[in-house]
PDB file of C-alpha atoms in Angstrom:
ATOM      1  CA  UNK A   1     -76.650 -20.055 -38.744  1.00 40.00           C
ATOM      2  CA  UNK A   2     -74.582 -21.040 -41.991  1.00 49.00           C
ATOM      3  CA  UNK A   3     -74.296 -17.557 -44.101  1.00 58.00           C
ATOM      4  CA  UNK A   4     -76.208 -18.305 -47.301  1.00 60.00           C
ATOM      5  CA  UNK A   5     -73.622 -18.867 -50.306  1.00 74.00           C
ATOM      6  CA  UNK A   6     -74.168 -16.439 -53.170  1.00 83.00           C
ATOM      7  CA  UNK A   7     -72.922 -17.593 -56.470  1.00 87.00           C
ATOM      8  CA  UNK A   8     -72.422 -14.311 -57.648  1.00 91.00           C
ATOM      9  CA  UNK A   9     -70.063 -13.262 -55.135  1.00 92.00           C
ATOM     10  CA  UNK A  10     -68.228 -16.236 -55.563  1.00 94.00           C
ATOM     11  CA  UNK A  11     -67.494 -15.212 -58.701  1.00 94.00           C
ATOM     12  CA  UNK A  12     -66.483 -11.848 -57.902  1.00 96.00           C
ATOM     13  CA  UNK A  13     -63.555 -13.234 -55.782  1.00 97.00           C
ATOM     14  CA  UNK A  14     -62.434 -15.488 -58.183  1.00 97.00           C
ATOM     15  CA  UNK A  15     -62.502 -12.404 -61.027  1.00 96.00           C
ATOM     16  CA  UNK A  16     -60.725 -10.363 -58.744  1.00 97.00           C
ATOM     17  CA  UNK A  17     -58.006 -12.912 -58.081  1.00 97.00           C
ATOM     18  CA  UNK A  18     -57.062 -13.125 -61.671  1.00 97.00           C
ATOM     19  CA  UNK A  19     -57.176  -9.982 -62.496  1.00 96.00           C
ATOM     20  CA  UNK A  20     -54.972  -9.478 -59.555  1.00 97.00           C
ATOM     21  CA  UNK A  21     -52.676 -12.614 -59.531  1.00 97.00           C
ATOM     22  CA  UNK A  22     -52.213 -11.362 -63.294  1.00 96.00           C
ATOM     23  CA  UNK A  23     -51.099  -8.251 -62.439  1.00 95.00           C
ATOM     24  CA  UNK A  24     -48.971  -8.451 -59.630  1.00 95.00           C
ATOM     25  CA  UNK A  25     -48.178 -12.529 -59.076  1.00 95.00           C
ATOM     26  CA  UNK A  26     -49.771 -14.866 -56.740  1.00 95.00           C
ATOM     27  CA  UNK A  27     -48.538 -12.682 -53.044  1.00 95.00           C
ATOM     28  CA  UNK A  28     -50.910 -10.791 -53.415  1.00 96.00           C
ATOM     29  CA  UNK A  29     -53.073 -11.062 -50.217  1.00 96.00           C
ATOM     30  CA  UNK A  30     -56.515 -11.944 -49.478  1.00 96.00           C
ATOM     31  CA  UNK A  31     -57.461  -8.827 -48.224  1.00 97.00           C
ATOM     32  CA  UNK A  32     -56.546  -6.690 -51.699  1.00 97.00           C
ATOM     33  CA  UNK A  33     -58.434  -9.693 -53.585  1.00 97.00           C
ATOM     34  CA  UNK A  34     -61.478  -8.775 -51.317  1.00 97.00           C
ATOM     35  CA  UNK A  35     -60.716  -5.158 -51.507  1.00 96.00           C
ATOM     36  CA  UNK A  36     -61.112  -5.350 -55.471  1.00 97.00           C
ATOM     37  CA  UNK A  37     -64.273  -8.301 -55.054  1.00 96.00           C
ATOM     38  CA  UNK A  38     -66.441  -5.661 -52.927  1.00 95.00           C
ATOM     39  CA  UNK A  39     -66.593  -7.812 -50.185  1.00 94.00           C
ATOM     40  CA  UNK A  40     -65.308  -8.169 -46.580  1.00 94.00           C
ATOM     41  CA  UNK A  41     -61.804 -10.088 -46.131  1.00 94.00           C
ATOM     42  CA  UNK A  42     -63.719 -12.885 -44.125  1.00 94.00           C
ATOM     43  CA  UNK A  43     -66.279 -13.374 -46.890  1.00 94.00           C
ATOM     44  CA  UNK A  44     -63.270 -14.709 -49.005  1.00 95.00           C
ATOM     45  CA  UNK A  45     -62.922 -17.808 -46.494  1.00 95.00           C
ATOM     46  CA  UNK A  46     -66.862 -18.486 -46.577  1.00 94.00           C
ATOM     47  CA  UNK A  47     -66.205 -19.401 -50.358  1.00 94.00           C
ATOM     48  CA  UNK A  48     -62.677 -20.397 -50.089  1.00 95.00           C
ATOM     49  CA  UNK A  49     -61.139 -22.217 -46.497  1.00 94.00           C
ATOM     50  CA  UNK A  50     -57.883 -21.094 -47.796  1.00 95.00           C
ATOM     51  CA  UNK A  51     -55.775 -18.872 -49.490  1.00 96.00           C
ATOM     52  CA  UNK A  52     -54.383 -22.291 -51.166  1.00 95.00           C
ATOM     53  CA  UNK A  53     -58.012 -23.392 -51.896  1.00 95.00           C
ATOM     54  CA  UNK A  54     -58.702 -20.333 -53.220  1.00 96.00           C
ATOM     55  CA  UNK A  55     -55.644 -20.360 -55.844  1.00 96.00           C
ATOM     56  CA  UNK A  56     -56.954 -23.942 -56.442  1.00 94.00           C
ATOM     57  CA  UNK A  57     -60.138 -22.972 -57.363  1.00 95.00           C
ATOM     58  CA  UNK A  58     -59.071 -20.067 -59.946  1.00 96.00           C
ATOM     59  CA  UNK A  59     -56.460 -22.001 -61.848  1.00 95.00           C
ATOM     60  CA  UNK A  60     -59.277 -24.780 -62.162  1.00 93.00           C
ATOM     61  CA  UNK A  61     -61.364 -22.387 -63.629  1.00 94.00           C
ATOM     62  CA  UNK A  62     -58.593 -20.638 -65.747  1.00 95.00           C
ATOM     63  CA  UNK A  63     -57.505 -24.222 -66.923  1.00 93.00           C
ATOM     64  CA  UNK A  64     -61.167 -25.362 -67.821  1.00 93.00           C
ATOM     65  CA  UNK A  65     -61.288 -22.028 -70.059  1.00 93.00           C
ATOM     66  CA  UNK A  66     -58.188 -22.794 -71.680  1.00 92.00           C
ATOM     67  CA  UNK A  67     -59.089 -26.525 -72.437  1.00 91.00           C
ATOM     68  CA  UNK A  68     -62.805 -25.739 -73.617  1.00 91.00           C
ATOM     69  CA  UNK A  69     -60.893 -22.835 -76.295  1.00 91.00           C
ATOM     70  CA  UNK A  70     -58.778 -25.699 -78.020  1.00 88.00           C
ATOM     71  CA  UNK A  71     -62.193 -27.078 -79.060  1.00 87.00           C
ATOM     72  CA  UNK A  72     -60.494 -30.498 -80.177  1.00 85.00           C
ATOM     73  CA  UNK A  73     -63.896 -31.805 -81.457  1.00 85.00           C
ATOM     74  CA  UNK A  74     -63.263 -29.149 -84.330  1.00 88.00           C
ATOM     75  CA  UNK A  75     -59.890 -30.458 -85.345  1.00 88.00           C
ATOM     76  CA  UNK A  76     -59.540 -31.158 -88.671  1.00 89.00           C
ATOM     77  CA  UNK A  77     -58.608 -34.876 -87.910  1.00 85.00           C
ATOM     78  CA  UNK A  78     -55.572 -34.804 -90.401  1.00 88.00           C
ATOM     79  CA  UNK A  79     -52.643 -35.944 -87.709  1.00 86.00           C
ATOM     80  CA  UNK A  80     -50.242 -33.515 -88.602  1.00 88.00           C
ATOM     81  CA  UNK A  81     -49.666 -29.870 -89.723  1.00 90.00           C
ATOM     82  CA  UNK A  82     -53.773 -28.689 -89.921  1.00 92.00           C
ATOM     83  CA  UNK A  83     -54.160 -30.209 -86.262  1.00 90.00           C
ATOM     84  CA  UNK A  84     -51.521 -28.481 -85.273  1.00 90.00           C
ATOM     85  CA  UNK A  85     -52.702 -25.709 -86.862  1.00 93.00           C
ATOM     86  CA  UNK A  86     -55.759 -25.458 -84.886  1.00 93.00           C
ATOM     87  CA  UNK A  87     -54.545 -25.692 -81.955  1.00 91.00           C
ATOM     88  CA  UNK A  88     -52.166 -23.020 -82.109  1.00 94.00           C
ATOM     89  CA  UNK A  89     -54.876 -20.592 -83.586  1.00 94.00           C
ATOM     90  CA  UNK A  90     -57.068 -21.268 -80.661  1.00 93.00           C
ATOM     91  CA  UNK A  91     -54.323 -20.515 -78.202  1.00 93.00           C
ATOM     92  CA  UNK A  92     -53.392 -17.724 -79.804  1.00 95.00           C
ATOM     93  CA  UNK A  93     -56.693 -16.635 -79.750  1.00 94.00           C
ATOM     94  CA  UNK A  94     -57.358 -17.050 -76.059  1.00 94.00           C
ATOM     95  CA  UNK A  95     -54.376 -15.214 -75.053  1.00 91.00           C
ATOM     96  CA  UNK A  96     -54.615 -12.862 -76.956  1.00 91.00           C
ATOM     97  CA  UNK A  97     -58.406 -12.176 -76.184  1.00 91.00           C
ATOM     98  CA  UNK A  98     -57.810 -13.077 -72.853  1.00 93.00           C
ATOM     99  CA  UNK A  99     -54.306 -11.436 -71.825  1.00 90.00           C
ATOM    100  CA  UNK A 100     -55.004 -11.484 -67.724  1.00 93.00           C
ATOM    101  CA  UNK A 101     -56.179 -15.201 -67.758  1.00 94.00           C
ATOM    102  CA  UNK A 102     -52.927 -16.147 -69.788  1.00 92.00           C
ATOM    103  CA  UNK A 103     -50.824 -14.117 -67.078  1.00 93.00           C
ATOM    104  CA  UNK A 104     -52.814 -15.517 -64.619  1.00 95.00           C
ATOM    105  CA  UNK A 105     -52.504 -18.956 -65.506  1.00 93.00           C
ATOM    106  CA  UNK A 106     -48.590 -19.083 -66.343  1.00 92.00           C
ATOM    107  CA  UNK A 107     -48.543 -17.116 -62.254  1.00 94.00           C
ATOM    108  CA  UNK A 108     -50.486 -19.933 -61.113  1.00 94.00           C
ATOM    109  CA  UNK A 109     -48.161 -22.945 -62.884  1.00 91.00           C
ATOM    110  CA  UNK A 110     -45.341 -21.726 -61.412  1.00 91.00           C
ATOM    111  CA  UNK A 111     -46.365 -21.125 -57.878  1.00 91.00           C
ATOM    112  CA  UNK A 112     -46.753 -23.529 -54.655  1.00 91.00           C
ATOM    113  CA  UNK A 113     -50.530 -23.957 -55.307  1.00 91.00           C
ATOM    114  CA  UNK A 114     -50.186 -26.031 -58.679  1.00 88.00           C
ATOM    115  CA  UNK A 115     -50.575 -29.074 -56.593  1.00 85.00           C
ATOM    116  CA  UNK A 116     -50.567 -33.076 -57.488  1.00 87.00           C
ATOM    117  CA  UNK A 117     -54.459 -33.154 -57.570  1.00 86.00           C
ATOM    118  CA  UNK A 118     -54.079 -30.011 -59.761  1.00 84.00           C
ATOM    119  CA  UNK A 119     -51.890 -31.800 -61.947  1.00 87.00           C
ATOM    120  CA  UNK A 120     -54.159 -35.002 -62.158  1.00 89.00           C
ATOM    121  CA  UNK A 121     -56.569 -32.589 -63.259  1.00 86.00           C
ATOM    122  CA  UNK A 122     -54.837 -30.581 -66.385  1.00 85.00           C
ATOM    123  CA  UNK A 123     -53.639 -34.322 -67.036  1.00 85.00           C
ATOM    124  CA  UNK A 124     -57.397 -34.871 -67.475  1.00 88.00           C
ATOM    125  CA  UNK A 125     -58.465 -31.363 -69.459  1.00 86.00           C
ATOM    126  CA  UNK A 126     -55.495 -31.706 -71.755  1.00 86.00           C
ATOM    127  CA  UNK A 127     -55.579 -35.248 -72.607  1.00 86.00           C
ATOM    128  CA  UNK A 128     -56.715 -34.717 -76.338  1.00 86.00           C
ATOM    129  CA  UNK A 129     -54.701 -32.001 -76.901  1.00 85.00           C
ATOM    130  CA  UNK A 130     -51.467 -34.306 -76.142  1.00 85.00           C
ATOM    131  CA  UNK A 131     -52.614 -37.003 -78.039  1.00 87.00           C
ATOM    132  CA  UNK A 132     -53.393 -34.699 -81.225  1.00 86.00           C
ATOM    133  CA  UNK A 133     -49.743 -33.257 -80.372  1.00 85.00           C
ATOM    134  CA  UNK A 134     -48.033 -36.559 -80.373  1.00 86.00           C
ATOM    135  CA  UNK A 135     -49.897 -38.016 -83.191  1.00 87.00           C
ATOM    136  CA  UNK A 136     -48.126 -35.293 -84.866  1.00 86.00           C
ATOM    137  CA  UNK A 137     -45.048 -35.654 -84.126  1.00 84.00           C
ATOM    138  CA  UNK A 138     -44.784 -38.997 -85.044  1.00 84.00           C
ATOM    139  CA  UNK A 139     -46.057 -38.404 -88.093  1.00 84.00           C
ATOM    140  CA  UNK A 140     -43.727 -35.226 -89.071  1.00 86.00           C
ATOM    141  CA  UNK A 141     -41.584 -33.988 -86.493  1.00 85.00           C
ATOM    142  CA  UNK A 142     -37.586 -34.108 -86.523  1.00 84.00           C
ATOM    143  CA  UNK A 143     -36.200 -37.729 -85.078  1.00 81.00           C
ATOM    144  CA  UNK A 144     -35.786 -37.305 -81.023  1.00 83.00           C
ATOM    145  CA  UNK A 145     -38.546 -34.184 -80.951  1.00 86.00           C
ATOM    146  CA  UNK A 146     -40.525 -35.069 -77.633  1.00 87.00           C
ATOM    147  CA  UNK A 147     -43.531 -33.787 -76.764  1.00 85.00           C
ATOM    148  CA  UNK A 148     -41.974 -31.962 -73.839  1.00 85.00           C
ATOM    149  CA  UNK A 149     -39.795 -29.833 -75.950  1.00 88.00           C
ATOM    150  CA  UNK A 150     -42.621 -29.165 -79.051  1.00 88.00           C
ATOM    151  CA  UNK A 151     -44.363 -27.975 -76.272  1.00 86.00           C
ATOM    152  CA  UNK A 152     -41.982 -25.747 -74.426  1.00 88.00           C
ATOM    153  CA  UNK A 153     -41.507 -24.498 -77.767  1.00 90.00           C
ATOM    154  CA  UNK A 154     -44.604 -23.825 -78.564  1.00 90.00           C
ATOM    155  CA  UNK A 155     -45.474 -22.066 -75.560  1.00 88.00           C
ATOM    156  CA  UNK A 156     -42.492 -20.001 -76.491  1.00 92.00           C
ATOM    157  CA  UNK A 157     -43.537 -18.711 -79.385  1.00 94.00           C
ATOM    158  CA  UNK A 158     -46.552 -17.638 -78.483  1.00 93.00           C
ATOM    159  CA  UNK A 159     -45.452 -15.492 -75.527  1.00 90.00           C
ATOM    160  CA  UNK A 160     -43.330 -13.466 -78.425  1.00 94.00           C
ATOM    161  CA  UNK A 161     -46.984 -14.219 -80.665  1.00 95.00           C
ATOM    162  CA  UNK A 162     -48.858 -12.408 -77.433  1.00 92.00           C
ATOM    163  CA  UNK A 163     -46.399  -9.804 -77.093  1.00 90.00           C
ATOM    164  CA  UNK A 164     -46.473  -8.766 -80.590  1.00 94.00           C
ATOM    165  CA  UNK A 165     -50.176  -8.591 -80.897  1.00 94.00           C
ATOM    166  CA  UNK A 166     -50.495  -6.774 -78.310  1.00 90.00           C
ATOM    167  CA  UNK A 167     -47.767  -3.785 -79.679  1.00 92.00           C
ATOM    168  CA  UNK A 168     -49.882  -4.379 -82.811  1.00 94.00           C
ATOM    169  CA  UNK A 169     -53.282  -5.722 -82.716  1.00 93.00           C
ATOM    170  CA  UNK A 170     -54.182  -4.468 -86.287  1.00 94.00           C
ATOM    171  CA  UNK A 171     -51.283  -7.402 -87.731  1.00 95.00           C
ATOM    172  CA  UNK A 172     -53.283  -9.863 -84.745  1.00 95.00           C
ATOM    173  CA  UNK A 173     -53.495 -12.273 -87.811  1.00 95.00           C
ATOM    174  CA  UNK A 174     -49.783 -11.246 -89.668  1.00 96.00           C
ATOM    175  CA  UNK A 175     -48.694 -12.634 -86.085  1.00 96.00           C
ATOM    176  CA  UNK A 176     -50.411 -15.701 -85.246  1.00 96.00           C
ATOM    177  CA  UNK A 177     -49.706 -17.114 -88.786  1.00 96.00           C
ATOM    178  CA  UNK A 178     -46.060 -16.237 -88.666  1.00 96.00           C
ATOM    179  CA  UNK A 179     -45.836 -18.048 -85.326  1.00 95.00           C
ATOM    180  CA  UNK A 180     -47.420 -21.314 -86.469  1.00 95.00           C
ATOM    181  CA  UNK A 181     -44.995 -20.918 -89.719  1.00 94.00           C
ATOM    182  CA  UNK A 182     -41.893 -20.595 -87.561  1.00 93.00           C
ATOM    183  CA  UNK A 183     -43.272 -23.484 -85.286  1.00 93.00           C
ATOM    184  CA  UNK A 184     -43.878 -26.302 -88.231  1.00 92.00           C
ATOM    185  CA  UNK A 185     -40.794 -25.598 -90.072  1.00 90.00           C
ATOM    186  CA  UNK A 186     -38.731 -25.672 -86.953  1.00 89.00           C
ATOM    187  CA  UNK A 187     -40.462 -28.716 -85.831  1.00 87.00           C
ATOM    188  CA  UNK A 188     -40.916 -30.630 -88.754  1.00 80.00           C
ATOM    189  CA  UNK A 189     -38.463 -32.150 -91.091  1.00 61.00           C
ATOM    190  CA  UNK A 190     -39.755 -35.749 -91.888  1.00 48.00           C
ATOM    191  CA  UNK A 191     -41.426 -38.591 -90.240  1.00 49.00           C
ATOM    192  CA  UNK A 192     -39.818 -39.691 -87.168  1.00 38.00           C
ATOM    193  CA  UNK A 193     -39.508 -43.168 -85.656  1.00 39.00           C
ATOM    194  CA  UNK A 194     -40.902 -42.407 -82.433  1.00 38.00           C
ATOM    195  CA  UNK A 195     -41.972 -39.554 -80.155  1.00 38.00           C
ATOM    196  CA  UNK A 196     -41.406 -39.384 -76.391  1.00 38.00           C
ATOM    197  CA  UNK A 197     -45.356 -38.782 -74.755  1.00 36.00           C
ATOM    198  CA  UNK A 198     -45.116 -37.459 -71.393  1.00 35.00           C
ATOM    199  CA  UNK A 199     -45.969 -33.886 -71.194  1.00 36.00           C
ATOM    200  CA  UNK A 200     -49.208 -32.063 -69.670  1.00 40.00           C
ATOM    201  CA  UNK A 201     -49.576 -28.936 -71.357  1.00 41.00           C
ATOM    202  CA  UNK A 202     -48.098 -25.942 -70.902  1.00 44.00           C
TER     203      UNK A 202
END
């Protein structure tokens, strides 16, 4: 007989793999992610056939989070610097509310399991994000700016933004509004002709 699936343990393993893949990188084995979920090493594979499908599954969920925090339906709708804007406050927000699922996330990117399908799917969650980005750009970035590199660059920053906070969460705001400052100005300098659209986000 089929073991009956319990949602809540589900999402114990899945908690317990971020806070795990956060701390010590996506080696870490199934049998510490049960370990720190409560449950039995083979109740890990009832939820998840793989160690793959279970990496899947949390940077699916960690991605979803991410997306849903940008909350693009609340963008001010201006094309340029206030779009921006809010999109860098609500990332800054998230990671810096949310340090593990940042860590976890930017483990998770840069491992074996960020796979095609995976891909597809940020491709998907991201999609108004990109265009908001681009619109941008065209409208104010520096000639040759791609969305590629604002992004890198943004993603840059706040990293540093994160770090910061974190030494100082009393200047949390100080921080994030500094970031977005040194962003725009290094960004934009004028309308450009075109931007280059081919990013998913970082």
């Amino acid at each position: 007989m089929a073991r009956p699936i319990s949602e809540e343990k589900r999402k114990a393993i899945l908690a317990a793999a971020e806070k795990l893949v956060a701390e010590t990188g996506t080696g870490v084995s199934t049998a510490r992610i049960a370990k720190a979920a409560g449950v039995a090493e083979g109740t890990v594979f009832v939820y998840f056939e793989t160690k793959a499908a279970l990496m899947a599954a949390l940077l699916s969920e960690l991605e979803q989070q991410l997306a849903a925090a940008f909350k693009v339906d609340a963008m001010p709708g201006d094309g340029g610097r206030e779009d921006i804007r809010h999109a860098w406050e609500r990332m800054i927000a998230f990671g810096a509310t949310h340090s593990a699922k940042w860590r976890a996330i930017k483990r998770l990117k840069a491992s074996e399991f960020l796979t095609d399908a995976g891909r597809q799917q940020m491709d998907a969650l991201f999609g108004d994000v990109h265009t908001a980005l681009a619109k941008a750009l065209r409208n104010h970035a520096h000639k040759g700016v791609t969305v590629d590199y604002a992004a890198l660059v943004l993603n840059a920053l706040a990293e540093v933004t994160f770090e910061c906070i974190a030494a100082e969460p009393s200047r949390e705001r100080h921080y994030t509004e500094l970031g977005f400052e040194l962003f725009w100005n290094g960004i934009a300098a004028g309308k450009t002709d075109q931007a280059e659209v081919s990013m998913r986000p970082a």
